[in-house]
One Martini backbone bead per residue (centre of mass of N, CA, C, O) as a GRO file, in nm:
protein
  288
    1UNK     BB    1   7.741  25.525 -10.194
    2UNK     BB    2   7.615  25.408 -10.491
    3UNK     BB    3   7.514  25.107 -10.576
    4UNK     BB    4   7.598  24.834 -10.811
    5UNK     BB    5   7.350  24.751 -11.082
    6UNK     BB    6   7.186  24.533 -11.224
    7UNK     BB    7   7.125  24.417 -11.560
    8UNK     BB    8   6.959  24.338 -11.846
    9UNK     BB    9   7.048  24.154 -12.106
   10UNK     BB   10   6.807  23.921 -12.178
   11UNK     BB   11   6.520  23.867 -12.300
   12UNK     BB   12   6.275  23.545 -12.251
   13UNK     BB   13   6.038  23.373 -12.414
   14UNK     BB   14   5.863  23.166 -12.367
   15UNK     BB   15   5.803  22.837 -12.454
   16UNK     BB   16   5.617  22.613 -12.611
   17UNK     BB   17   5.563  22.273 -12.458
   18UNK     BB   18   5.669  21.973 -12.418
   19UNK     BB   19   5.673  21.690 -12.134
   20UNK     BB   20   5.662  21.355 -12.104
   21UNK     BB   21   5.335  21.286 -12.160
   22UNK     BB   22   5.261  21.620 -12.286
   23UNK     BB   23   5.331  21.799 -12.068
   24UNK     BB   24   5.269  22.130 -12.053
   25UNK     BB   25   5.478  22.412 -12.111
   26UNK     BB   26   5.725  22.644 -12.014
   27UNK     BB   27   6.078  22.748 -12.180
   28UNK     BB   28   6.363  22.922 -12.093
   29UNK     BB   29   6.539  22.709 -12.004
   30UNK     BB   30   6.718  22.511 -12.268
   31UNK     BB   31   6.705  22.683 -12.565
   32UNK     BB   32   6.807  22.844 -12.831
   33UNK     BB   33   6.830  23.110 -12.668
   34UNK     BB   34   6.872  22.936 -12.375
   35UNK     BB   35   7.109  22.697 -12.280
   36UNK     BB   36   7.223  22.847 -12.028
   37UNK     BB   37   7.285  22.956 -11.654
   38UNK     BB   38   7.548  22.924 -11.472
   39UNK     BB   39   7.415  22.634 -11.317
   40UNK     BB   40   7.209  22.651 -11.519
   41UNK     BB   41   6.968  22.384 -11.718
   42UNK     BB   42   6.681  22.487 -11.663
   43UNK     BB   43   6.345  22.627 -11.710
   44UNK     BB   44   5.979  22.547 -11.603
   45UNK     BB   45   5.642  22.617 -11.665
   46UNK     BB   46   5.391  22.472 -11.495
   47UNK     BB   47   5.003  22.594 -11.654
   48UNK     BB   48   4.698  22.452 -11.558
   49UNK     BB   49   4.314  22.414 -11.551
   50UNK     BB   50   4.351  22.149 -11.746
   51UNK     BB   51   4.401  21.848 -11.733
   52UNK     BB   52   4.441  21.804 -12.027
   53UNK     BB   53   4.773  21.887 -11.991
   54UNK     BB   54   4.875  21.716 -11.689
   55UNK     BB   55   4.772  21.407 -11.675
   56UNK     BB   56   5.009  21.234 -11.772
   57UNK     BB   57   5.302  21.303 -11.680
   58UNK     BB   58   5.616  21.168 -11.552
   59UNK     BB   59   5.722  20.917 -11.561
   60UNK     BB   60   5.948  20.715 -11.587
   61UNK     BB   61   6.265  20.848 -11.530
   62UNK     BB   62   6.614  20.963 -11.550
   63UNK     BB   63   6.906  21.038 -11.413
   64UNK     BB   64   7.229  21.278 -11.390
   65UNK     BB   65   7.468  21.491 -11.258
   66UNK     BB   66   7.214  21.665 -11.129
   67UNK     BB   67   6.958  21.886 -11.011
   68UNK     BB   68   6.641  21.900 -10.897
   69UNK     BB   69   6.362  22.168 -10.899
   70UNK     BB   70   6.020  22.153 -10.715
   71UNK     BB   71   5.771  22.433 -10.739
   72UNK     BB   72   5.458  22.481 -10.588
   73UNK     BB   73   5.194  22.638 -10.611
   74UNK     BB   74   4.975  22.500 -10.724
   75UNK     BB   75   4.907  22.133 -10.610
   76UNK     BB   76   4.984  21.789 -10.708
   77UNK     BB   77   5.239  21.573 -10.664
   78UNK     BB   78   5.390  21.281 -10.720
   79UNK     BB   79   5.686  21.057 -10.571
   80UNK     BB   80   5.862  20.783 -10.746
   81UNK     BB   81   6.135  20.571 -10.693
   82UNK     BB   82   6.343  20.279 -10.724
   83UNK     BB   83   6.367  20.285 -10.396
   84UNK     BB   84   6.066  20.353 -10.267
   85UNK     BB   85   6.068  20.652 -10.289
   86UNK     BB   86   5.783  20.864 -10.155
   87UNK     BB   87   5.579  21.155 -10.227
   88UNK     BB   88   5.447  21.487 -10.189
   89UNK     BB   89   5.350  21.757 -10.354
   90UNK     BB   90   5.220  22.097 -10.285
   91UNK     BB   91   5.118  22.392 -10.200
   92UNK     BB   92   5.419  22.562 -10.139
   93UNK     BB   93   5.614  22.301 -10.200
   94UNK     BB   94   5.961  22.121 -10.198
   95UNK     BB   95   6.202  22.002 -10.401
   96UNK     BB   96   6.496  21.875 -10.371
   97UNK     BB   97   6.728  21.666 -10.605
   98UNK     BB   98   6.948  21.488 -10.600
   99UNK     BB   99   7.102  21.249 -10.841
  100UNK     BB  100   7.370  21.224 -10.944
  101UNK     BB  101   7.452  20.879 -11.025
  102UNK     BB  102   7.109  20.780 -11.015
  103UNK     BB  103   6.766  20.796 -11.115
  104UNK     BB  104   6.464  20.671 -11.086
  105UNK     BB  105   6.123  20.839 -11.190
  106UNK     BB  106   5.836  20.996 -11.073
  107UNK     BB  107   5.578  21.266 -11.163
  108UNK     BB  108   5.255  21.258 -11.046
  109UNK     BB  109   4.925  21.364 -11.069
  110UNK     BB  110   4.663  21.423 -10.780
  111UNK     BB  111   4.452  21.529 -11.013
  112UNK     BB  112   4.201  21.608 -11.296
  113UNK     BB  113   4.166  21.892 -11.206
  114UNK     BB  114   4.280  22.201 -11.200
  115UNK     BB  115   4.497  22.388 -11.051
  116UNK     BB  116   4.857  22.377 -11.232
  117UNK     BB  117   5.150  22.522 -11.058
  118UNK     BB  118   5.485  22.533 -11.151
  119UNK     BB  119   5.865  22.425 -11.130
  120UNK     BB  120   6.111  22.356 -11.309
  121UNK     BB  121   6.481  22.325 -11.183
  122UNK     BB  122   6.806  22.279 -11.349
  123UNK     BB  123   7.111  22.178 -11.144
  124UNK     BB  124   7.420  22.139 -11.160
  125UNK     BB  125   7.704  21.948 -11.099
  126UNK     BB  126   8.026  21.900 -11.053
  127UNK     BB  127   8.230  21.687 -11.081
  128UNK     BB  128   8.289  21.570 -10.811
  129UNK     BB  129   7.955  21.575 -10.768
  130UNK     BB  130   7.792  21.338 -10.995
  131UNK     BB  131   7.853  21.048 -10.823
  132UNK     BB  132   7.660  21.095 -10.591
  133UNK     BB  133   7.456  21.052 -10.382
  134UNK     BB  134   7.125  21.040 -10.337
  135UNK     BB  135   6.868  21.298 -10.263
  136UNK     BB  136   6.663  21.457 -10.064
  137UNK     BB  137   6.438  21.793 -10.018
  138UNK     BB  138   6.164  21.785  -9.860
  139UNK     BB  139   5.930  22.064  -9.822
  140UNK     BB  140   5.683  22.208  -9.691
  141UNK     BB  141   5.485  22.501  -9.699
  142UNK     BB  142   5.533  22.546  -9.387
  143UNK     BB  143   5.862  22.561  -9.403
  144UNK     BB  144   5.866  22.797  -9.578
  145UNK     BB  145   6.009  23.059  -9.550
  146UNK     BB  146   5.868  23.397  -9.445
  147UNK     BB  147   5.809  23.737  -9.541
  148UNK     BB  148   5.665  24.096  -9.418
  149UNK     BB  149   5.730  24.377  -9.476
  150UNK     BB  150   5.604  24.672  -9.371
  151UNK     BB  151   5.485  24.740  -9.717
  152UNK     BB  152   5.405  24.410  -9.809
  153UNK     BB  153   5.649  24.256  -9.889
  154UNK     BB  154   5.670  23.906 -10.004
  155UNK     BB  155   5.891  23.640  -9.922
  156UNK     BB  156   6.008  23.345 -10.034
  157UNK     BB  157   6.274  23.083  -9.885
  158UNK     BB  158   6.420  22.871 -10.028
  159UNK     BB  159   6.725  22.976 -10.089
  160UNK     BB  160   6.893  23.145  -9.875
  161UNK     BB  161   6.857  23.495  -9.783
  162UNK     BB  162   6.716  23.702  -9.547
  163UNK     BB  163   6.682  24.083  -9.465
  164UNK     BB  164   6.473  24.220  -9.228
  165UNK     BB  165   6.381  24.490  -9.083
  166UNK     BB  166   6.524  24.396  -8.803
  167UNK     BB  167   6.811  24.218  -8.918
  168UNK     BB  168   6.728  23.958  -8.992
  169UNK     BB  169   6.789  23.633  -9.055
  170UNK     BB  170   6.698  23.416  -9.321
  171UNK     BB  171   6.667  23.114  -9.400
  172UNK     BB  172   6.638  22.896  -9.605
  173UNK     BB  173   6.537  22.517  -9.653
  174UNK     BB  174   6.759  22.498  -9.874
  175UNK     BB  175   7.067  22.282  -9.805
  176UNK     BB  176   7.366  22.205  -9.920
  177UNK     BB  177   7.471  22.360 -10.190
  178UNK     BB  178   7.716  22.404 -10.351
  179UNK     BB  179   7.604  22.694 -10.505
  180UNK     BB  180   7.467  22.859 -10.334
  181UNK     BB  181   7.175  22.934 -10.367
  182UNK     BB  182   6.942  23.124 -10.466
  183UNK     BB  183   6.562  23.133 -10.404
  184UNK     BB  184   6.301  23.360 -10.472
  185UNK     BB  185   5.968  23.452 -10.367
  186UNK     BB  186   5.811  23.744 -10.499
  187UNK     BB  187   5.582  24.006 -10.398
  188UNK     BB  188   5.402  24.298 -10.557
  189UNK     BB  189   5.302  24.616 -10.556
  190UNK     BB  190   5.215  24.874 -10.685
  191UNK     BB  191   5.555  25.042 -10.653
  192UNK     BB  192   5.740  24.889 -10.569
  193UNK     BB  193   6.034  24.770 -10.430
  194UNK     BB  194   6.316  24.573 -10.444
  195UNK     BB  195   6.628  24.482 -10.259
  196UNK     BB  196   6.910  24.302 -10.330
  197UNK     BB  197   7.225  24.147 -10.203
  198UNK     BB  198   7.455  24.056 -10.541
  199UNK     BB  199   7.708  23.950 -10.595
  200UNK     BB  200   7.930  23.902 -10.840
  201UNK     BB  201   7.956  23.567 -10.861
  202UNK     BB  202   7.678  23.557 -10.941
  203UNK     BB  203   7.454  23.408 -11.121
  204UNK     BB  204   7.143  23.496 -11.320
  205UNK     BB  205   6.760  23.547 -11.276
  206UNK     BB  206   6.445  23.652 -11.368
  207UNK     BB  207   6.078  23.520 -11.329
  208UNK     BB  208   5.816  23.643 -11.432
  209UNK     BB  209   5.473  23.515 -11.318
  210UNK     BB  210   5.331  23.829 -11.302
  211UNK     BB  211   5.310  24.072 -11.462
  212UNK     BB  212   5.551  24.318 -11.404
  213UNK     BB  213   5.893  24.380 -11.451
  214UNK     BB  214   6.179  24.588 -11.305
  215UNK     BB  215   6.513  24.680 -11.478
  216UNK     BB  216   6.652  24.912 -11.531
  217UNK     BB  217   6.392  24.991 -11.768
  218UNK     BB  218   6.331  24.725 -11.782
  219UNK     BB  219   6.081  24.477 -11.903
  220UNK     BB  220   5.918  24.161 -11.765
  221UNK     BB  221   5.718  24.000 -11.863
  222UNK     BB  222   5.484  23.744 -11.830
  223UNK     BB  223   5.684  23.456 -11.917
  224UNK     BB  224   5.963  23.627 -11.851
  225UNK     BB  225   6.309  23.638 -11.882
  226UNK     BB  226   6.587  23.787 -11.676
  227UNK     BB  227   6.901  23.831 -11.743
  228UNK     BB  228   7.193  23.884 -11.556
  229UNK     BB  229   7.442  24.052 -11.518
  230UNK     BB  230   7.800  24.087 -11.534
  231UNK     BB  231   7.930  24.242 -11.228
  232UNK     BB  232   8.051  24.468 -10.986
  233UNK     BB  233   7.801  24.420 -10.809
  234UNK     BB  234   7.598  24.510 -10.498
  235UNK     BB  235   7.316  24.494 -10.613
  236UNK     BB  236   6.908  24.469 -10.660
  237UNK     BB  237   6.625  24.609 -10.841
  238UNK     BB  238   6.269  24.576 -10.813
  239UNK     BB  239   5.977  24.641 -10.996
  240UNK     BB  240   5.647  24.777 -10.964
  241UNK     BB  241   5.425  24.992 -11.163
  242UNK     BB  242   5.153  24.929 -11.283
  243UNK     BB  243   5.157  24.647 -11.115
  244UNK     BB  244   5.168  24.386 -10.986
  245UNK     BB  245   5.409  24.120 -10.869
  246UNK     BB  246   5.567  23.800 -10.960
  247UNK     BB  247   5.874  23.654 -10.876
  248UNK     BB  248   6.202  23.502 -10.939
  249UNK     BB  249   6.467  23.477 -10.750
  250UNK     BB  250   6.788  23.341 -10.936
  251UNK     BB  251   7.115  23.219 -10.815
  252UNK     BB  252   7.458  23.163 -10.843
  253UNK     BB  253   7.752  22.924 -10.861
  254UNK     BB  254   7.947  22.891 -11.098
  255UNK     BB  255   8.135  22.621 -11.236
  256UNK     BB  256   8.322  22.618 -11.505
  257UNK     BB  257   8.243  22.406 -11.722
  258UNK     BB  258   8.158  22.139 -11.887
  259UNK     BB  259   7.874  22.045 -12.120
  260UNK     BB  260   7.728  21.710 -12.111
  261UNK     BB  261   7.419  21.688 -12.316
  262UNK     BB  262   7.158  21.395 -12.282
  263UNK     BB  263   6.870  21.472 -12.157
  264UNK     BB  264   6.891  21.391 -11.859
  265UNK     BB  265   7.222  21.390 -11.874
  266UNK     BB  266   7.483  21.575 -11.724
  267UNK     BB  267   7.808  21.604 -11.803
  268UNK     BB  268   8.173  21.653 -11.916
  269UNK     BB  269   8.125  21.421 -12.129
  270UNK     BB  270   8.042  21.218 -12.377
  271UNK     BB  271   8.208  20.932 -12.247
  272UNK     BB  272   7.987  21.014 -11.953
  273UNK     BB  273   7.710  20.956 -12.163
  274UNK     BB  274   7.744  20.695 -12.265
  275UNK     BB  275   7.779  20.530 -11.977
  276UNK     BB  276   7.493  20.655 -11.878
  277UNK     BB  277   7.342  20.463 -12.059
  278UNK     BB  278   7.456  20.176 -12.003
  279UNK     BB  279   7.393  20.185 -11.674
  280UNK     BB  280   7.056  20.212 -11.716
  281UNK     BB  281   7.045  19.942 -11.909
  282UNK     BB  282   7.169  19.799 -11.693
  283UNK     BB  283   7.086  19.837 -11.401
  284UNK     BB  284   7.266  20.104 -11.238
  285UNK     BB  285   7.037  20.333 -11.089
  286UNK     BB  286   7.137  20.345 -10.732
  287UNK     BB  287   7.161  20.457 -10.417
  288UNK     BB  288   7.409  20.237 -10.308
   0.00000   0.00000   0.00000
């Protein structure tokens, strides 16, 4: 019997824009276009080997609510917030972030020339664990766990598994997270095609940033997120056609919430926006 396949409803073209102390991006979701794909509530590309792009960087600013994910696939970019706590992602490394009850921190480039290319990725956090206390998922490029298919497709695997050639089963490095996401960087050489078992439960998306990838004939073009259809399908198959092509595939299980979102803030009521305002002003944004 044959698989029932996802299909792209519909594709978004990153917008330009700019965020931090005007560190340009490219975003695709959070935008007029697309303002969330449940549980996900924002993914911005920054990519430029121009330092004056992107050394002005994130200074200190808060959060609330919800998770970010910095996945650097070139440069350096140091971490420090609130409480002392501070690390180093460089290329190929992984932060994966719950802000929870409330965290203040900065993201400033170590480098001053050449490029810088990763992602943030911001995922909601359900109404029960908003209040949660902040922690982090530090991890070197090192750890991240990478598989190379006999075929030649290579895949690393933030978030989620994977299963090898030899049926064995790959972990994300990235555990313990309500939403159980997939996380996926995917490179295809031309004529290739992956095949993903992506339950119906999940929502997500695919984000090509180098070539073209193709889903069931739909094209998604470089620096171009394509939708994935909810249905109840049991796998994914991504082509590449005429060149290669590199993608994340990011799936989770939606949360069926309201979103009261405000700046850094995303909580489920307006309410519990004006609060995390309140607290923020009064310097109550403490890990402990």
């Amino acid at each position: 019997m044959d698989k029932v396949q996802r299909t792209i409803t519909k594709i978004i073209q990153s917008v330009n824009t700019s965020d931090g102390a005007g560190v340009k991006l490219k975003r695709s979701i959070g935008t007029r276009q697309l303002q969330n794909i449940d549980p996900f509530l924002m993914l911005d590309e920054f990519v430029s080997d121009k330092g004056s792009d992107y050394i002005a960087g994130f200074p200190s600013h808060p959060h609330r609510g919800f998770e970010t994910v910095t996945y650097m696939l070139h440069g350096k970019m140091q971490h420090k917030d609130n409480s002392g706590n501070e690390g180093i992602i460089e290329s190929g490394g992984v932060q994966w972030m719950t802000a929870g009850r409330g965290i203040i921190h900065s993201e400033m480039p170590l480098q001053e020339d050449g490029l810088m290319w990763g992602f943030q990725l911001w995922v909601n956090l359900p109404s029960h664990l908003k209040m949660t206390k902040p922690r982090y998922q530090d991890i070197p490029a090192a750890e991240v766990p990478s598989f190379t298919y006999s075929n030649g497709i290579h895949v690393r695997v933030i978030a989620g598994q994977l299963v090898t050639d030899n049926n064995e089963i790959i972990i994300g490095c990235v555990k313990d997270i309500f939403t159980e996401p997939l996380f996926l960087d995917v490179a295809l050489q031309k004529g290739q095609e992956f095949e993903y078992p992506l339950p119906s439960i999940m929502q997500g998306f695919v984000y090509c940033f180098e070539g073209e990838a193709e889903i069931q004939g739909k094209i998604i073009p470089a620096h171009n997120l394509g939708v994935l259809s909810e249905n109840s399908s049991d796998a994914i198959t991504i082509k590449a056609k005429e060149n290669k092509c590199r993608f994340l595939l990011v799936a989770g299980k939606p949360l069926k919430e309201p979103i009261a979102k405000h700046g850094p803030f995303v909580m489920n009521t307006q309410e519990q926006i004006h609060q995390a305002i309140t607290d923020y002003q009064m310097g109550n944004f403490k890990f402990a």
